[in-house]
Amino acid sequence: GRNALEDIPEVKEIIDAAALIDCIESVEQSLTTVIDAFKSRDLLTCSTAGNHGEVTSISLLYQNGSWPHTSLRASYWCFALAAAVAHADAGSFVRALQLLDKAAILGLPAANVQGLFDYVEYHSAASPSGRVYLQYGRVDDYRRNQNGECLVAEALSNPIAFPLRDVSEICRDSFEADFVSTSVPLVIRAFADSWPATRSWRNLDFWAMEYGHRLVPIELGDMKRGGMKESIMSFHTFVSSFLGPSTANGCWPLSKASATLSDDAKTRVAYMAQHPLFEQIPGLLNNVVPSPPLCGEPGPTHVNAWIGTGGTRTPLHFDSYDNLFVQLVGVKYVR
């Protein structure tokens, strides 16, 4: 049969294969060292071997596009946990929390190590290196009439031709019978007006000051304009480099979204999309109602968060489950 690598020069194939094997062997050696160090409670070795294994594993992921085997993902979790424990023991709580964040972003079930997360998060919150004292402004309240008129006039490429039915309130029985069971969309105005998030989350300083040291997965760029890449960055970087400039730009149309990150900072696109942020940072649940009465029992299957600049968009798609989409800050145009 035809080899999938047949069109690649032979020398490159040999180098790539050899480099891959070396990298995997390095991961295996570091993992053995970490396990032995944990058994003997040698936290210094946990730190050095854990950090080395974490860097090697993440490099393998980025260079290869994926981990060649699922065991390498689990190995990465072990390295991150070992290094996090060692950093926490040394008092480097912010660094420890960032390692845990990255592991959670890359699939570590945070609930399995929630005690460690809680301990490190509690101490990192008191660390001066975890605080950012700058001002990044507020997102406009687009529920105001003048802001809504601005959106229609300046931000939409075309007028709304098929407006959805909207109500100010609805009981669960009517919601289920008239909309869910018939797959008819509905807009419920002021649904989350009583949620603290509608006020605190508009303030970008909230994210920078309270969670600036936390790491989150961000999609940069646009699939239709110059391509998109994924990155893991701190909330502080996300706010200062993307959300802040975008907010300062006010109301702007999708057509002005920058093609590349080298363009005007005010129109650069960055998006934290469908991320289980509330599992990663449970304290944020105090700002929302994670299981509204309209969802019934036992509540929603998943609760995810989306946070982005202007110019973000999701291609036309179909979800296999019903959605209760709650817009807390800013606006989203659904068509």
Coordinates of C-alpha atoms in Angstrom, one line a residue:
G1 CA 0.0 0.0 0.0
R2 CA 1.0 3.7 -0.4
N3 CA 2.9 5.2 2.5
A4 CA 1.3 8.3 3.9
L5 CA 4.7 9.9 4.1
E6 CA 5.8 8.9 0.6
D7 CA 5.7 12.4 -0.8
I8 CA 7.9 13.7 2.1
P9 CA 11.7 13.7 1.5
E10 CA 13.3 10.6 3.0
V11 CA 15.8 12.6 5.1
K12 CA 13.0 14.7 6.7
E13 CA 11.0 11.6 7.5
I14 CA 14.0 10.0 9.3
I15 CA 14.7 13.2 11.2
D16 CA 11.0 13.7 12.2
A17 CA 10.7 10.1 13.2
A18 CA 13.9 10.2 15.2
A19 CA 13.0 13.5 16.9
L20 CA 9.5 12.1 17.8
I21 CA 11.0 9.0 19.4
D22 CA 13.6 11.0 21.3
C23 CA 10.8 13.3 22.6
I24 CA 8.6 10.4 23.7
E25 CA 11.6 8.7 25.4
S26 CA 12.4 12.0 27.2
V27 CA 8.8 12.2 28.4
E28 CA 8.9 8.6 29.6
Q29 CA 12.1 9.2 31.6
S30 CA 10.8 12.4 33.1
L31 CA 7.6 10.6 34.1
T32 CA 9.5 7.8 35.8
T33 CA 11.6 10.5 37.7
V34 CA 8.4 12.3 38.8
I35 CA 6.7 9.2 40.1
D36 CA 9.8 8.2 42.1
A37 CA 10.2 11.7 43.4
F38 CA 6.5 11.8 44.5
K39 CA 6.9 8.5 46.3
S40 CA 9.9 9.8 48.2
R41 CA 8.4 13.3 48.7
D42 CA 11.3 14.9 46.9
L43 CA 9.6 18.1 45.9
L44 CA 12.7 19.6 44.4
T45 CA 13.0 16.8 41.9
C46 CA 9.2 17.0 41.3
S47 CA 9.7 20.6 40.4
T48 CA 12.7 20.1 38.0
A49 CA 11.4 16.9 36.4
G50 CA 7.8 18.1 36.3
N51 CA 8.7 21.4 34.7
H52 CA 10.9 19.6 32.1
G53 CA 8.3 17.1 31.3
E54 CA 5.6 19.7 31.0
V55 CA 7.7 21.8 28.6
T56 CA 8.7 18.7 26.5
S57 CA 5.1 17.4 26.4
I58 CA 3.6 20.7 25.3
S59 CA 6.3 21.2 22.7
L60 CA 5.4 17.8 21.3
L61 CA 1.7 18.8 21.2
Y62 CA 2.4 22.0 19.3
Q63 CA 4.9 20.6 16.9
N64 CA 3.0 17.5 16.1
G65 CA -0.5 19.1 16.1
S66 CA -1.7 16.4 18.6
W67 CA -0.3 13.9 21.0
P68 CA 0.6 10.6 19.2
H69 CA -1.1 8.6 22.0
T70 CA -3.6 9.4 24.7
S71 CA -1.1 8.3 27.3
L72 CA 1.0 11.4 26.5
R73 CA -2.0 13.6 27.5
A74 CA -2.2 11.8 30.9
S75 CA 1.6 12.2 31.2
Y76 CA 1.2 15.9 30.7
W77 CA -1.4 16.1 33.5
C78 CA 1.1 14.2 35.8
F79 CA 3.9 16.7 35.0
A80 CA 1.6 19.7 35.5
L81 CA 0.3 18.4 38.8
A82 CA 3.8 17.5 40.1
A83 CA 5.2 20.9 39.2
A84 CA 2.2 22.6 40.6
V85 CA 2.5 20.8 44.0
A86 CA 6.2 21.7 44.1
H87 CA 5.6 25.4 43.3
A88 CA 2.8 25.6 45.8
D89 CA 5.1 24.1 48.5
A90 CA 7.7 26.8 47.6
G91 CA 5.1 29.5 47.9
S92 CA 4.8 30.2 44.1
F93 CA 1.0 29.9 44.1
V94 CA 0.4 31.9 41.0
R95 CA 2.7 29.7 38.9
A96 CA 1.2 26.6 40.5
L97 CA -2.3 27.8 39.6
Q98 CA -1.3 28.5 36.0
L99 CA 0.1 25.0 35.6
L100 CA -3.2 23.6 36.9
D101 CA -5.2 25.9 34.6
K102 CA -3.2 24.7 31.6
A103 CA -3.7 21.1 32.5
A104 CA -7.5 21.7 32.9
I105 CA -7.6 23.4 29.5
L106 CA -5.9 20.4 28.1
G107 CA -8.4 18.0 29.5
L108 CA -7.5 17.3 33.1
P109 CA -10.8 16.7 35.0
A110 CA -10.5 19.6 37.5
A111 CA -13.1 18.1 39.8
N112 CA -10.7 15.2 40.5
V113 CA -8.1 17.6 42.0
Q114 CA -10.5 20.3 43.2
G115 CA -9.0 20.3 46.7
L116 CA -5.6 21.2 45.2
F117 CA -7.2 23.8 42.9
D118 CA -9.0 25.4 45.9
Y119 CA -5.9 25.5 48.1
V120 CA -3.7 27.1 45.4
E121 CA -6.4 29.5 44.2
Y122 CA -7.0 30.7 47.8
H123 CA -3.3 31.5 48.3
S124 CA -2.7 32.9 44.9
A125 CA -5.5 35.4 45.4
A126 CA -3.5 37.0 48.2
S127 CA -0.3 37.1 46.2
P128 CA 0.7 40.6 44.9
S129 CA 1.9 39.0 41.7
G130 CA -1.6 37.8 41.0
R131 CA -3.1 41.3 41.1
V132 CA -3.3 43.8 38.3
Y133 CA -4.1 47.4 39.2
L134 CA -4.9 49.1 35.9
Q135 CA -8.1 50.4 34.3
Y136 CA -9.4 49.0 31.0
G137 CA -12.9 50.5 30.9
R138 CA -16.4 49.1 30.6
V139 CA -18.4 47.5 27.9
D140 CA -21.3 49.6 26.8
D141 CA -24.8 48.6 28.0
Y142 CA -26.4 47.9 24.6
R143 CA -29.8 47.4 26.2
R144 CA -30.2 51.2 26.1
N145 CA -32.2 52.5 23.2
Q146 CA -29.5 54.7 21.8
N147 CA -26.9 51.9 21.8
G148 CA -29.4 49.5 20.2
E149 CA -30.0 52.0 17.4
C150 CA -26.3 52.4 16.9
L151 CA -25.9 48.6 16.5
V152 CA -28.6 48.4 13.8
A153 CA -27.3 51.4 11.9
E154 CA -23.6 50.7 12.1
A155 CA -22.8 47.1 13.1
L156 CA -25.1 45.0 11.0
S157 CA -24.2 44.3 7.4
N158 CA -28.0 44.0 6.6
P159 CA -31.2 45.0 8.4
I160 CA -32.9 42.3 10.4
A161 CA -35.4 40.8 8.0
F162 CA -36.8 38.0 10.1
P163 CA -37.1 39.2 13.8
L164 CA -37.6 36.5 16.4
R165 CA -40.6 36.5 18.7
D166 CA -39.6 38.0 22.1
V167 CA -41.2 38.1 25.5
S168 CA -40.4 39.7 28.8
E169 CA -41.2 36.6 30.8
I170 CA -42.6 33.1 30.3
C171 CA -43.5 30.1 32.5
R172 CA -41.7 26.8 32.1
D173 CA -44.8 24.9 30.8
S174 CA -45.4 27.4 28.0
F175 CA -41.8 27.5 27.2
E176 CA -41.6 23.8 26.9
A177 CA -44.9 23.3 25.0
D178 CA -44.7 26.3 22.6
F179 CA -41.0 26.5 21.9
V180 CA -38.8 23.7 23.1
S181 CA -41.0 20.8 21.8
T182 CA -41.6 22.6 18.5
S183 CA -38.0 23.7 18.0
V184 CA -39.0 27.4 17.7
P185 CA -36.5 30.0 18.9
L186 CA -37.5 32.6 21.4
V187 CA -35.9 35.8 22.9
I188 CA -36.6 36.4 26.6
R189 CA -35.8 40.0 27.3
A190 CA -34.2 40.9 30.7
F191 CA -33.9 37.2 31.5
A192 CA -30.7 37.7 33.4
D193 CA -31.1 41.2 34.7
S194 CA -30.9 40.1 38.3
W195 CA -27.6 38.2 37.8
P196 CA -24.6 39.9 39.2
A197 CA -22.6 39.1 36.0
T198 CA -24.6 41.6 34.0
R199 CA -23.0 44.4 36.1
S200 CA -19.6 43.1 37.2
W201 CA -18.6 41.4 34.0
R202 CA -19.1 44.6 32.0
N203 CA -16.2 46.1 33.9
L204 CA -13.0 44.7 32.3
D205 CA -11.1 45.6 35.5
F206 CA -13.0 42.9 37.2
W207 CA -11.4 40.3 34.9
A208 CA -7.9 41.8 35.1
M209 CA -7.9 42.3 38.8
E210 CA -9.7 39.2 40.0
Y211 CA -8.6 36.7 37.4
G212 CA -5.8 38.3 35.5
H213 CA -3.4 35.5 36.6
R214 CA -5.6 32.7 35.3
L215 CA -4.9 31.1 32.0
V216 CA -7.7 30.5 29.4
P217 CA -7.8 29.1 25.8
I218 CA -8.2 31.8 23.2
E219 CA -8.8 31.6 19.4
L220 CA -7.0 34.3 17.6
G221 CA -7.8 35.6 14.2
D222 CA -10.6 34.7 11.8
M223 CA -11.1 31.5 9.8
K224 CA -12.3 33.5 6.8
R225 CA -9.6 36.2 7.0
G226 CA -6.0 35.0 7.2
G227 CA -6.6 31.9 9.3
M228 CA -7.1 31.3 13.0
K229 CA -4.7 29.9 15.7
E230 CA -5.3 28.7 19.2
S231 CA -3.4 30.1 22.2
I232 CA -3.3 29.8 26.0
M233 CA -2.9 33.2 27.7
S234 CA -3.6 34.9 31.0
F235 CA -6.9 36.8 31.4
H236 CA -4.7 39.9 31.9
T237 CA -3.2 39.5 28.4
F238 CA -6.6 38.8 27.0
V239 CA -8.0 42.0 28.5
S240 CA -5.1 44.3 27.9
S241 CA -4.3 43.2 24.3
F242 CA -7.7 42.3 22.9
L243 CA -10.9 43.1 25.0
G244 CA -9.7 46.5 26.1
P245 CA -8.8 47.9 22.6
S246 CA -11.9 46.3 21.1
T247 CA -14.2 47.9 23.8
A248 CA -12.5 51.3 23.2
N249 CA -13.4 51.0 19.6
G250 CA -17.1 51.2 20.5
C251 CA -19.7 49.9 18.0
W252 CA -18.1 48.5 14.9
P253 CA -19.2 46.2 12.1
L254 CA -17.9 42.7 11.3
S255 CA -16.4 43.9 8.1
K256 CA -13.8 45.8 10.0
A257 CA -12.4 42.8 11.8
S258 CA -8.7 42.5 11.3
A259 CA -7.3 39.8 9.1
T260 CA -4.1 39.3 11.2
L261 CA -2.8 40.1 14.6
S262 CA -0.4 42.7 13.2
D263 CA -3.3 44.9 12.2
D264 CA -5.0 47.7 14.3
A265 CA -5.3 46.5 17.9
K266 CA -8.8 47.9 18.1
T267 CA -10.1 45.4 15.5
R268 CA -8.1 42.3 16.3
V269 CA -10.3 39.3 16.9
A270 CA -9.8 37.0 19.9
Y271 CA -12.4 34.6 21.3
M272 CA -12.7 32.3 24.3
A273 CA -15.2 29.9 22.7
Q274 CA -17.4 27.3 24.5
H275 CA -15.0 26.9 27.4
P276 CA -16.1 25.2 30.7
L277 CA -14.9 28.3 32.6
F278 CA -17.2 27.6 35.5
E279 CA -15.5 24.2 36.1
Q280 CA -12.1 25.8 35.9
I281 CA -13.1 28.8 38.1
P282 CA -16.1 27.7 40.3
G283 CA -16.1 31.1 42.1
L284 CA -17.7 32.6 38.9
L285 CA -20.8 30.6 39.6
N286 CA -21.6 33.2 42.2
N287 CA -22.2 35.7 39.4
V288 CA -24.8 33.6 37.5
V289 CA -27.7 31.2 37.9
P290 CA -26.2 28.0 36.4
S291 CA -29.5 26.1 36.4
P292 CA -32.4 28.5 35.7
P293 CA -35.9 27.2 36.4
L294 CA -36.7 27.1 32.7
C295 CA -34.2 24.3 32.3
G296 CA -36.2 22.1 34.6
E297 CA -34.7 19.1 36.4
P298 CA -32.0 17.9 36.5
G299 CA -30.8 21.2 34.9
P300 CA -28.5 21.8 31.9
T301 CA -26.1 19.1 30.8
H302 CA -23.2 21.6 30.2
V303 CA -22.6 25.2 31.2
N304 CA -20.0 26.9 29.0
A305 CA -18.8 30.5 28.6
W306 CA -18.0 32.6 25.5
I307 CA -16.0 35.8 25.9
G308 CA -14.7 37.7 22.9
T309 CA -13.8 40.9 21.1
G310 CA -16.0 42.5 18.4
G311 CA -15.8 40.7 15.1
T312 CA -16.0 37.2 16.5
R313 CA -18.3 34.8 14.6
T314 CA -19.3 31.2 14.5
P315 CA -20.1 29.5 11.1
L316 CA -23.5 28.1 10.5
H317 CA -23.9 24.8 12.4
F318 CA -26.4 22.5 14.1
D319 CA -26.2 21.5 17.7
S320 CA -27.5 18.0 18.7
Y321 CA -29.1 19.5 21.9
D322 CA -31.2 22.4 22.8
N323 CA -29.5 25.6 24.0
L324 CA -30.4 28.3 26.5
F325 CA -28.1 31.0 25.4
V326 CA -27.8 33.9 27.9
Q327 CA -26.2 37.1 26.7
L328 CA -24.7 38.8 29.8
V329 CA -22.6 41.6 28.4
G330 CA -22.4 43.1 24.9
V331 CA -24.5 41.8 22.0
K332 CA -24.7 38.8 19.6
Y333 CA -26.4 38.7 16.3
V334 CA -27.9 35.3 15.5
R335 CA -29.2 34.6 12.0

